[in-house]
PDB file of C-alpha atoms in Angstrom:
ATOM      1  CA  MET A   3       7.686  37.720 -28.821  1.00 51.00           C
ATOM      2  CA  GLN A   4       7.682  40.019 -31.243  1.00 58.00           C
ATOM      3  CA  HIS A   5       3.625  40.863 -30.157  1.00 88.00           C
ATOM      4  CA  VAL A   6       4.468  41.232 -26.631  1.00 95.00           C
ATOM      5  CA  ILE A   7       5.333  44.801 -26.382  1.00 95.00           C
ATOM      6  CA  SER A   8       6.533  47.149 -23.613  1.00 96.00           C
ATOM      7  CA  SER A   9       3.579  49.083 -21.960  1.00 96.00           C
ATOM      8  CA  THR A  10       2.365  51.898 -19.235  1.00 95.00           C
ATOM      9  CA  LEU A  11       0.965  50.036 -16.333  1.00 95.00           C
ATOM     10  CA  PRO A  12      -2.803  50.725 -16.625  1.00 96.00           C
ATOM     11  CA  LEU A  13      -3.800  53.659 -14.637  1.00 95.00           C
ATOM     12  CA  GLN A  14      -7.003  51.795 -12.930  1.00 96.00           C
ATOM     13  CA  SER A  15      -4.099  48.844 -10.931  1.00 97.00           C
ATOM     14  CA  ALA A  16      -4.107  48.281  -8.034  1.00 96.00           C
ATOM     15  CA  LEU A  17      -0.292  48.148  -7.891  1.00 95.00           C
ATOM     16  CA  HIS A  18      -0.005  52.387  -8.175  1.00 96.00           C
ATOM     17  CA  ASP A  19      -1.024  52.050  -4.755  1.00 95.00           C
ATOM     18  CA  ARG A  20       2.172  50.344  -4.122  1.00 95.00           C
ATOM     19  CA  ILE A  21       5.126  52.016  -6.129  1.00 96.00           C
ATOM     20  CA  LYS A  22       7.218  54.480  -4.267  1.00 95.00           C
ATOM     21  CA  PRO A  23      10.715  56.205  -5.720  1.00 93.00           C
ATOM     22  CA  MET A  24      12.909  53.062  -5.639  1.00 94.00           C
ATOM     23  CA  ASP A  25      10.881  50.541  -6.229  1.00 97.00           C
ATOM     24  CA  PHE A  26      11.418  48.288  -9.867  1.00 97.00           C
ATOM     25  CA  ILE A  27       8.188  48.465 -11.619  1.00 97.00           C
ATOM     26  CA  ASP A  28       7.518  47.257 -15.540  1.00 97.00           C
ATOM     27  CA  CYS A  29       5.091  46.264 -17.626  1.00 98.00           C
ATOM     28  CA  TYR A  30       4.420  44.213 -21.083  1.00 98.00           C
ATOM     29  CA  SER A  31       1.209  43.415 -22.913  1.00 97.00           C
ATOM     30  CA  VAL A  32      -0.645  40.930 -25.384  1.00 97.00           C
ATOM     31  CA  GLU A  33      -3.985  41.239 -27.853  1.00 95.00           C
ATOM     32  CA  SER A  34      -5.753  39.211 -26.337  1.00 95.00           C
ATOM     33  CA  ASP A  35      -9.482  38.894 -24.143  1.00 94.00           C
ATOM     34  CA  LEU A  36      -8.757  35.986 -21.857  1.00 96.00           C
ATOM     35  CA  SER A  37      -9.832  36.975 -18.073  1.00 96.00           C
ATOM     36  CA  PRO A  38      -6.858  37.692 -16.098  1.00 97.00           C
ATOM     37  CA  ARG A  39      -7.316  34.300 -13.794  1.00 97.00           C
ATOM     38  CA  HIS A  40      -7.151  32.381 -17.919  1.00 96.00           C
ATOM     39  CA  ALA A  41      -3.737  34.079 -18.567  1.00 96.00           C
ATOM     40  CA  ALA A  42      -2.292  34.041 -14.850  1.00 97.00           C
ATOM     41  CA  GLU A  43      -2.612  30.581 -15.057  1.00 96.00           C
ATOM     42  CA  ILE A  44      -0.821  30.642 -18.166  1.00 95.00           C
ATOM     43  CA  ILE A  45       1.711  32.892 -17.259  1.00 95.00           C
ATOM     44  CA  THR A  46       2.733  31.157 -14.128  1.00 93.00           C
ATOM     45  CA  ASP A  47       2.700  27.759 -15.587  1.00 93.00           C
ATOM     46  CA  PHE A  48       6.352  27.852 -16.753  1.00 90.00           C
ATOM     47  CA  PRO A  49       8.273  26.220 -19.313  1.00 89.00           C
ATOM     48  CA  GLY A  50      10.626  23.404 -18.647  1.00 90.00           C
ATOM     49  CA  TRP A  51      13.670  26.253 -19.180  1.00 89.00           C
ATOM     50  CA  ALA A  52      12.007  28.616 -16.978  1.00 87.00           C
ATOM     51  CA  ARG A  53      11.486  26.043 -14.239  1.00 85.00           C
ATOM     52  CA  CYS A  54      15.014  24.744 -14.537  1.00 90.00           C
ATOM     53  CA  LEU A  55      15.829  28.737 -14.001  1.00 86.00           C
ATOM     54  CA  VAL A  56      13.673  29.094 -10.945  1.00 84.00           C
ATOM     55  CA  GLY A  57      15.460  25.210  -9.455  1.00 86.00           C
ATOM     56  CA  ILE A  58      18.890  26.785 -10.072  1.00 87.00           C
ATOM     57  CA  ARG A  59      17.588  29.563  -8.034  1.00 83.00           C
ATOM     58  CA  ASN A  60      15.992  27.950  -5.798  1.00 81.00           C
ATOM     59  CA  ILE A  61      19.582  25.403  -4.628  1.00 86.00           C
ATOM     60  CA  ILE A  62      21.560  29.381  -4.835  1.00 85.00           C
ATOM     61  CA  THR A  63      19.474  30.669  -2.411  1.00 79.00           C
ATOM     62  CA  ALA A  64      18.600  27.803  -0.443  1.00 79.00           C
ATOM     63  CA  PRO A  65      21.473  29.137   1.945  1.00 77.00           C
ATOM     64  CA  PHE A  66      20.578  32.592   2.236  1.00 75.00           C
ATOM     65  CA  GLY A  67      16.563  31.001   3.578  1.00 74.00           C
ATOM     66  CA  LEU A  68      14.862  32.515   0.818  1.00 71.00           C
ATOM     67  CA  LEU A  69      10.838  31.337   0.034  1.00 69.00           C
ATOM     68  CA  LYS A  70      10.841  28.369  -2.405  1.00 69.00           C
ATOM     69  CA  GLU A  71       7.346  28.303  -3.418  1.00 72.00           C
ATOM     70  CA  GLY A  72       6.016  30.926  -1.425  1.00 75.00           C
ATOM     71  CA  PRO A  73       4.055  31.193   1.940  1.00 76.00           C
ATOM     72  CA  ASP A  74       1.040  28.894   2.436  1.00 81.00           C
ATOM     73  CA  ALA A  75      -1.907  30.312   0.388  1.00 84.00           C
ATOM     74  CA  SER A  76      -5.743  28.823   0.193  1.00 87.00           C
ATOM     75  CA  ASP A  77      -5.795  30.169  -3.648  1.00 93.00           C
ATOM     76  CA  LYS A  78      -2.908  30.537  -5.470  1.00 91.00           C
ATOM     77  CA  VAL A  79      -1.517  30.777  -9.284  1.00 94.00           C
ATOM     78  CA  GLY A  80       1.465  28.723  -9.739  1.00 89.00           C
ATOM     79  CA  PHE A  81       3.488  29.249  -6.711  1.00 86.00           C
ATOM     80  CA  PHE A  82       1.977  32.627  -6.335  1.00 92.00           C
ATOM     81  CA  PRO A  83      -0.652  33.632  -3.999  1.00 95.00           C
ATOM     82  CA  VAL A  84      -3.456  35.531  -4.631  1.00 96.00           C
ATOM     83  CA  GLU A  85      -3.547  39.025  -2.760  1.00 96.00           C
ATOM     84  CA  SER A  86      -6.874  40.436  -5.163  1.00 96.00           C
ATOM     85  CA  GLU A  87      -8.600  40.251  -8.065  1.00 97.00           C
ATOM     86  CA  ASN A  88     -11.409  41.084  -9.741  1.00 96.00           C
ATOM     87  CA  ASN A  89     -12.820  40.895 -13.554  1.00 95.00           C
ATOM     88  CA  GLU A  90     -10.363  43.641 -14.700  1.00 97.00           C
ATOM     89  CA  GLU A  91      -7.206  42.314 -12.444  1.00 98.00           C
ATOM     90  CA  LEU A  92      -5.370  39.669 -10.312  1.00 98.00           C
ATOM     91  CA  ILE A  93      -2.740  40.236  -8.185  1.00 98.00           C
ATOM     92  CA  ALA A  94      -0.311  37.822  -6.881  1.00 97.00           C
ATOM     93  CA  GLY A  95       3.124  37.657  -5.194  1.00 95.00           C
ATOM     94  CA  PHE A  96       4.503  37.896  -1.306  1.00 93.00           C
ATOM     95  CA  ASN A  97       7.283  39.401   0.725  1.00 93.00           C
ATOM     96  CA  ASP A  98      10.324  37.803   1.172  1.00 90.00           C
ATOM     97  CA  LYS A  99      13.896  38.822   3.629  1.00 89.00           C
ATOM     98  CA  HIS A 100      15.329  40.629   0.931  1.00 91.00           C
ATOM     99  CA  LEU A 101      12.288  42.117  -1.212  1.00 93.00           C
ATOM    100  CA  ASP A 102       8.709  42.018  -1.505  1.00 95.00           C
ATOM    101  CA  PHE A 103       7.033  41.523  -5.020  1.00 95.00           C
ATOM    102  CA  ARG A 104       3.441  41.469  -6.609  1.00 97.00           C
ATOM    103  CA  VAL A 105       2.679  40.130 -10.314  1.00 97.00           C
ATOM    104  CA  SER A 106      -0.680  42.326 -11.641  1.00 98.00           C
ATOM    105  CA  VAL A 107      -2.199  40.584 -14.745  1.00 98.00           C
ATOM    106  CA  MET A 108      -4.871  43.154 -16.094  1.00 98.00           C
ATOM    107  CA  SER A 109      -7.467  42.352 -18.594  1.00 97.00           C
ATOM    108  CA  GLN A 110      -8.778  45.430 -20.203  1.00 95.00           C
ATOM    109  CA  ASN A 111      -9.751  46.714 -23.718  1.00 93.00           C
ATOM    110  CA  GLY A 112      -9.047  43.368 -25.627  1.00 95.00           C
ATOM    111  CA  HIS A 113      -5.549  43.088 -23.727  1.00 96.00           C
ATOM    112  CA  VAL A 114      -3.612  41.120 -21.142  1.00 97.00           C
ATOM    113  CA  PHE A 115      -0.975  43.087 -19.444  1.00 98.00           C
ATOM    114  CA  LEU A 116       1.782  41.727 -16.946  1.00 98.00           C
ATOM    115  CA  ALA A 117       3.639  43.957 -14.451  1.00 98.00           C
ATOM    116  CA  THR A 118       5.784  43.120 -11.950  1.00 97.00           C
ATOM    117  CA  TRP A 119       6.144  45.270  -9.185  1.00 98.00           C
ATOM    118  CA  VAL A 120       9.608  44.957  -7.327  1.00 97.00           C
ATOM    119  CA  HIS A 121      10.546  46.574  -3.388  1.00 97.00           C
ATOM    120  CA  THR A 122      13.890  46.023  -2.217  1.00 96.00           C
ATOM    121  CA  ASN A 123      14.320  45.590   1.503  1.00 95.00           C
ATOM    122  CA  ASN A 124      18.307  45.337   1.954  1.00 94.00           C
ATOM    123  CA  PRO A 125      21.344  45.395  -0.144  1.00 95.00           C
ATOM    124  CA  ALA A 126      20.932  41.440  -0.872  1.00 91.00           C
ATOM    125  CA  GLY A 127      17.569  42.009  -2.413  1.00 93.00           C
ATOM    126  CA  LYS A 128      18.891  45.442  -4.918  1.00 95.00           C
ATOM    127  CA  LEU A 129      22.048  42.636  -5.482  1.00 93.00           C
ATOM    128  CA  TYR A 130      19.505  39.628  -6.189  1.00 91.00           C
ATOM    129  CA  LEU A 131      16.890  42.151  -8.656  1.00 94.00           C
ATOM    130  CA  LYS A 132      19.853  43.016 -10.497  1.00 95.00           C
ATOM    131  CA  VAL A 133      21.273  39.355 -11.538  1.00 93.00           C
ATOM    132  CA  ILE A 134      17.104  37.765 -12.021  1.00 92.00           C
ATOM    133  CA  LEU A 135      16.288  40.643 -14.295  1.00 95.00           C
ATOM    134  CA  PRO A 136      17.965  39.440 -17.543  1.00 94.00           C
ATOM    135  CA  PHE A 137      16.092  35.895 -16.615  1.00 93.00           C
ATOM    136  CA  HIS A 138      12.532  37.933 -15.358  1.00 94.00           C
ATOM    137  CA  LEU A 139      12.389  39.818 -18.272  1.00 95.00           C
ATOM    138  CA  LEU A 140      12.661  36.477 -20.875  1.00 94.00           C
ATOM    139  CA  ILE A 141      10.350  34.234 -18.362  1.00 94.00           C
ATOM    140  CA  ALA A 142       7.754  37.498 -18.995  1.00 95.00           C
ATOM    141  CA  ARG A 143       7.906  38.567 -22.605  1.00 96.00           C
ATOM    142  CA  ASN A 144       7.141  34.498 -23.241  1.00 95.00           C
ATOM    143  CA  ALA A 145       4.403  34.168 -20.532  1.00 95.00           C
ATOM    144  CA  LEU A 146       2.825  36.838 -22.381  1.00 96.00           C
ATOM    145  CA  ALA A 147       3.486  35.363 -25.913  1.00 95.00           C
ATOM    146  CA  ARG A 148       1.804  31.963 -24.305  1.00 95.00           C
ATOM    147  CA  VAL A 149      -1.192  33.892 -23.731  1.00 96.00           C
ATOM    148  CA  LYS A 150      -1.433  35.787 -26.769  1.00 94.00           C
ATOM    149  CA  ALA A 151      -0.486  32.057 -28.346  1.00 91.00           C
ATOM    150  CA  THR A 152      -3.725  30.499 -26.338  1.00 89.00           C
ATOM    151  CA  ASN A 153      -6.106  33.628 -27.171  1.00 75.00           C
ATOM    152  CA  LYS A 154      -5.431  32.569 -30.697  1.00 68.00           C
ATOM    153  CA  MET A 155      -6.396  28.843 -30.405  1.00 68.00           C
ATOM    154  CA  LYS A 156      -9.172  29.914 -28.416  1.00 66.00           C
ATOM    155  CA  GLN A 157     -10.542  32.199 -31.158  1.00 60.00           C
ATOM    156  CA  HIS A 158      -9.996  29.333 -34.076  1.00 50.00           C
TER     157      HIS A 158
END
Protein backbone atom coordinates (compact mmCIF):
# COMPACT_ATOMS: atom_id res chain seq x y z
CA MET A 1 0.00 0.00 0.00
CA GLN A 2 3.04 2.24 -0.40
CA HIS A 3 1.34 3.95 -3.36
CA VAL A 4 -1.62 5.13 -1.28
CA ILE A 5 -0.96 8.64 -0.02
CA SER A 6 -2.70 10.91 2.45
CA SER A 7 -4.15 13.77 0.43
CA THR A 8 -6.06 17.00 0.73
CA LEU A 9 -9.70 16.77 -0.29
CA PRO A 10 -9.89 18.34 -3.77
CA LEU A 11 -11.51 21.78 -3.70
CA GLN A 12 -14.15 20.65 -6.23
CA SER A 13 -15.55 18.02 -3.85
CA ALA A 14 -19.15 18.53 -2.78
CA LEU A 15 -18.14 17.25 0.68
CA HIS A 16 -16.70 20.70 1.43
CA ASP A 17 -20.27 21.99 1.80
CA ARG A 18 -20.82 19.63 4.77
CA ILE A 19 -17.65 20.08 6.81
CA LYS A 20 -18.08 21.80 10.16
CA PRO A 21 -15.32 22.54 12.72
CA MET A 22 -15.66 19.35 14.83
CA ASP A 23 -16.27 16.93 11.94
CA PHE A 24 -13.89 14.16 10.92
CA ILE A 25 -12.54 14.22 7.38
CA ASP A 26 -9.78 12.19 5.80
CA CYS A 27 -8.66 11.72 2.23
CA TYR A 28 -6.31 9.31 0.46
CA SER A 29 -5.38 8.97 -3.19
CA VAL A 30 -3.69 6.72 -5.72
CA GLU A 31 -2.71 7.08 -9.34
CA SER A 32 -5.61 5.76 -11.39
CA ASP A 33 -7.79 6.80 -14.30
CA LEU A 34 -10.83 4.75 -13.26
CA SER A 35 -14.19 6.51 -13.18
CA PRO A 36 -15.66 7.40 -9.77
CA ARG A 37 -18.36 4.69 -10.18
CA HIS A 38 -15.86 1.97 -11.13
CA ALA A 39 -13.52 2.94 -8.29
CA ALA A 40 -16.43 3.10 -5.80
CA GLU A 41 -17.53 -0.41 -6.80
CA ILE A 42 -14.01 -1.72 -6.11
CA ILE A 43 -13.77 0.24 -2.84
CA THR A 44 -17.05 -1.15 -1.50
CA ASP A 45 -16.34 -4.74 -2.56
CA PHE A 46 -14.69 -5.46 0.78
CA PRO A 47 -12.21 -8.32 1.08
CA GLY A 48 -13.09 -11.18 3.45
CA TRP A 49 -11.20 -9.77 6.44
CA ALA A 50 -13.02 -6.42 6.12
CA ARG A 51 -16.42 -8.15 5.75
CA CYS A 52 -15.58 -10.05 8.95
CA LEU A 53 -14.86 -6.75 10.75
CA VAL A 54 -18.17 -5.32 9.51
CA GLY A 55 -19.93 -8.47 10.74
CA ILE A 56 -18.38 -8.06 14.19
CA ARG A 57 -19.41 -4.39 14.18
CA ASN A 58 -22.99 -5.38 13.32
CA ILE A 59 -23.15 -7.88 16.19
CA ILE A 60 -21.72 -5.41 18.72
CA THR A 61 -23.95 -2.50 17.64
CA ALA A 62 -27.19 -4.49 17.17
CA PRO A 63 -28.46 -3.78 20.72
CA PHE A 64 -28.11 -0.04 20.01
CA GLY A 65 -30.31 -0.13 16.90
CA LEU A 66 -27.68 1.10 14.44
CA LEU A 67 -28.25 0.44 10.75
CA LYS A 68 -26.44 -2.60 9.34
CA GLU A 69 -26.95 -2.31 5.61
CA GLY A 70 -27.88 1.30 5.16
CA PRO A 71 -31.33 2.50 4.16
CA ASP A 72 -33.12 1.19 1.08
CA ALA A 73 -32.12 2.97 -2.10
CA SER A 74 -32.43 2.27 -5.80
CA ASP A 75 -28.76 3.10 -6.38
CA LYS A 76 -26.07 1.77 -4.06
CA VAL A 77 -22.35 1.04 -4.09
CA GLY A 78 -21.82 -1.80 -1.65
CA PHE A 79 -24.35 -1.09 1.08
CA PHE A 80 -23.99 2.69 0.76
CA PRO A 81 -26.81 4.62 -0.96
CA VAL A 82 -25.51 6.90 -3.70
CA GLU A 83 -26.41 10.50 -2.90
CA SER A 84 -24.93 12.22 -5.94
CA GLU A 85 -22.79 11.40 -8.94
CA ASN A 86 -21.16 13.22 -11.83
CA ASN A 87 -18.16 12.53 -14.08
CA GLU A 88 -15.68 13.50 -11.36
CA GLU A 89 -17.28 12.50 -8.05
CA LEU A 90 -19.60 9.97 -6.49
CA ILE A 91 -20.87 10.60 -2.96
CA ALA A 92 -22.50 7.82 -0.96
CA GLY A 93 -23.48 7.27 2.66
CA PHE A 94 -26.29 7.89 5.09
CA ASN A 95 -27.32 9.36 8.42
CA ASP A 96 -27.73 7.16 11.49
CA LYS A 97 -28.56 7.81 15.15
CA HIS A 98 -24.97 8.19 16.27
CA LEU A 99 -23.38 9.83 13.24
CA ASP A 100 -23.82 11.00 9.66
CA PHE A 101 -21.23 9.93 7.14
CA ARG A 102 -20.46 10.21 3.46
CA VAL A 103 -17.68 8.87 1.31
CA SER A 104 -16.52 10.74 -1.75
CA VAL A 105 -14.80 8.94 -4.61
CA MET A 106 -13.26 11.42 -7.02
CA SER A 107 -11.40 10.85 -10.26
CA GLN A 108 -9.27 13.80 -11.20
CA ASN A 109 -5.99 14.39 -13.08
CA GLY A 110 -5.02 10.71 -13.18
CA HIS A 111 -5.79 10.10 -9.50
CA VAL A 112 -8.63 8.54 -7.54
CA PHE A 113 -9.35 10.18 -4.19
CA LEU A 114 -11.28 8.50 -1.38
CA ALA A 115 -12.50 10.85 1.33
CA THR A 116 -14.62 10.07 4.36
CA TRP A 117 -16.61 12.73 6.19
CA VAL A 118 -18.22 12.04 9.58
CA HIS A 119 -20.40 14.28 11.71
CA THR A 120 -21.03 12.78 15.13
CA ASN A 121 -24.52 13.39 16.55
CA ASN A 122 -23.91 12.53 20.20
CA PRO A 123 -21.31 11.15 22.65
CA ALA A 124 -21.99 7.61 21.39
CA GLY A 125 -21.05 8.73 17.90
CA LYS A 126 -17.79 10.20 19.16
CA LEU A 127 -16.97 6.96 20.99
CA TYR A 128 -17.93 4.86 17.96
CA LEU A 129 -15.71 6.93 15.67
CA LYS A 130 -12.76 6.65 18.06
CA VAL A 131 -13.16 2.84 18.25
CA ILE A 132 -13.54 2.20 14.52
CA LEU A 133 -10.97 4.71 13.27
CA PRO A 134 -7.99 2.32 13.16
CA PHE A 135 -10.10 -0.18 11.19
CA HIS A 136 -11.41 2.56 8.91
CA LEU A 137 -7.84 3.55 8.03
CA LEU A 138 -6.90 -0.05 7.16
CA ILE A 139 -10.02 -0.55 5.05
CA ALA A 140 -9.70 2.79 3.23
CA ARG A 141 -6.02 2.33 2.39
CA ASN A 142 -6.60 -1.28 1.30
CA ALA A 143 -9.52 -0.16 -0.87
CA LEU A 144 -7.38 2.35 -2.75
CA ALA A 145 -4.57 -0.19 -3.14
CA ARG A 146 -7.14 -2.44 -4.85
CA VAL A 147 -8.19 0.47 -7.09
CA LYS A 148 -4.55 0.97 -8.06
CA ALA A 149 -4.10 -2.77 -8.74
CA THR A 150 -7.23 -2.86 -10.91
CA ASN A 151 -6.02 0.18 -12.83
CA LYS A 152 -2.67 -1.54 -13.48
CA MET A 153 -4.42 -4.71 -14.73
CA LYS A 154 -6.64 -2.56 -16.99
CA GLN A 155 -3.53 -1.00 -18.57
CA HIS A 156 -1.91 -4.37 -19.41
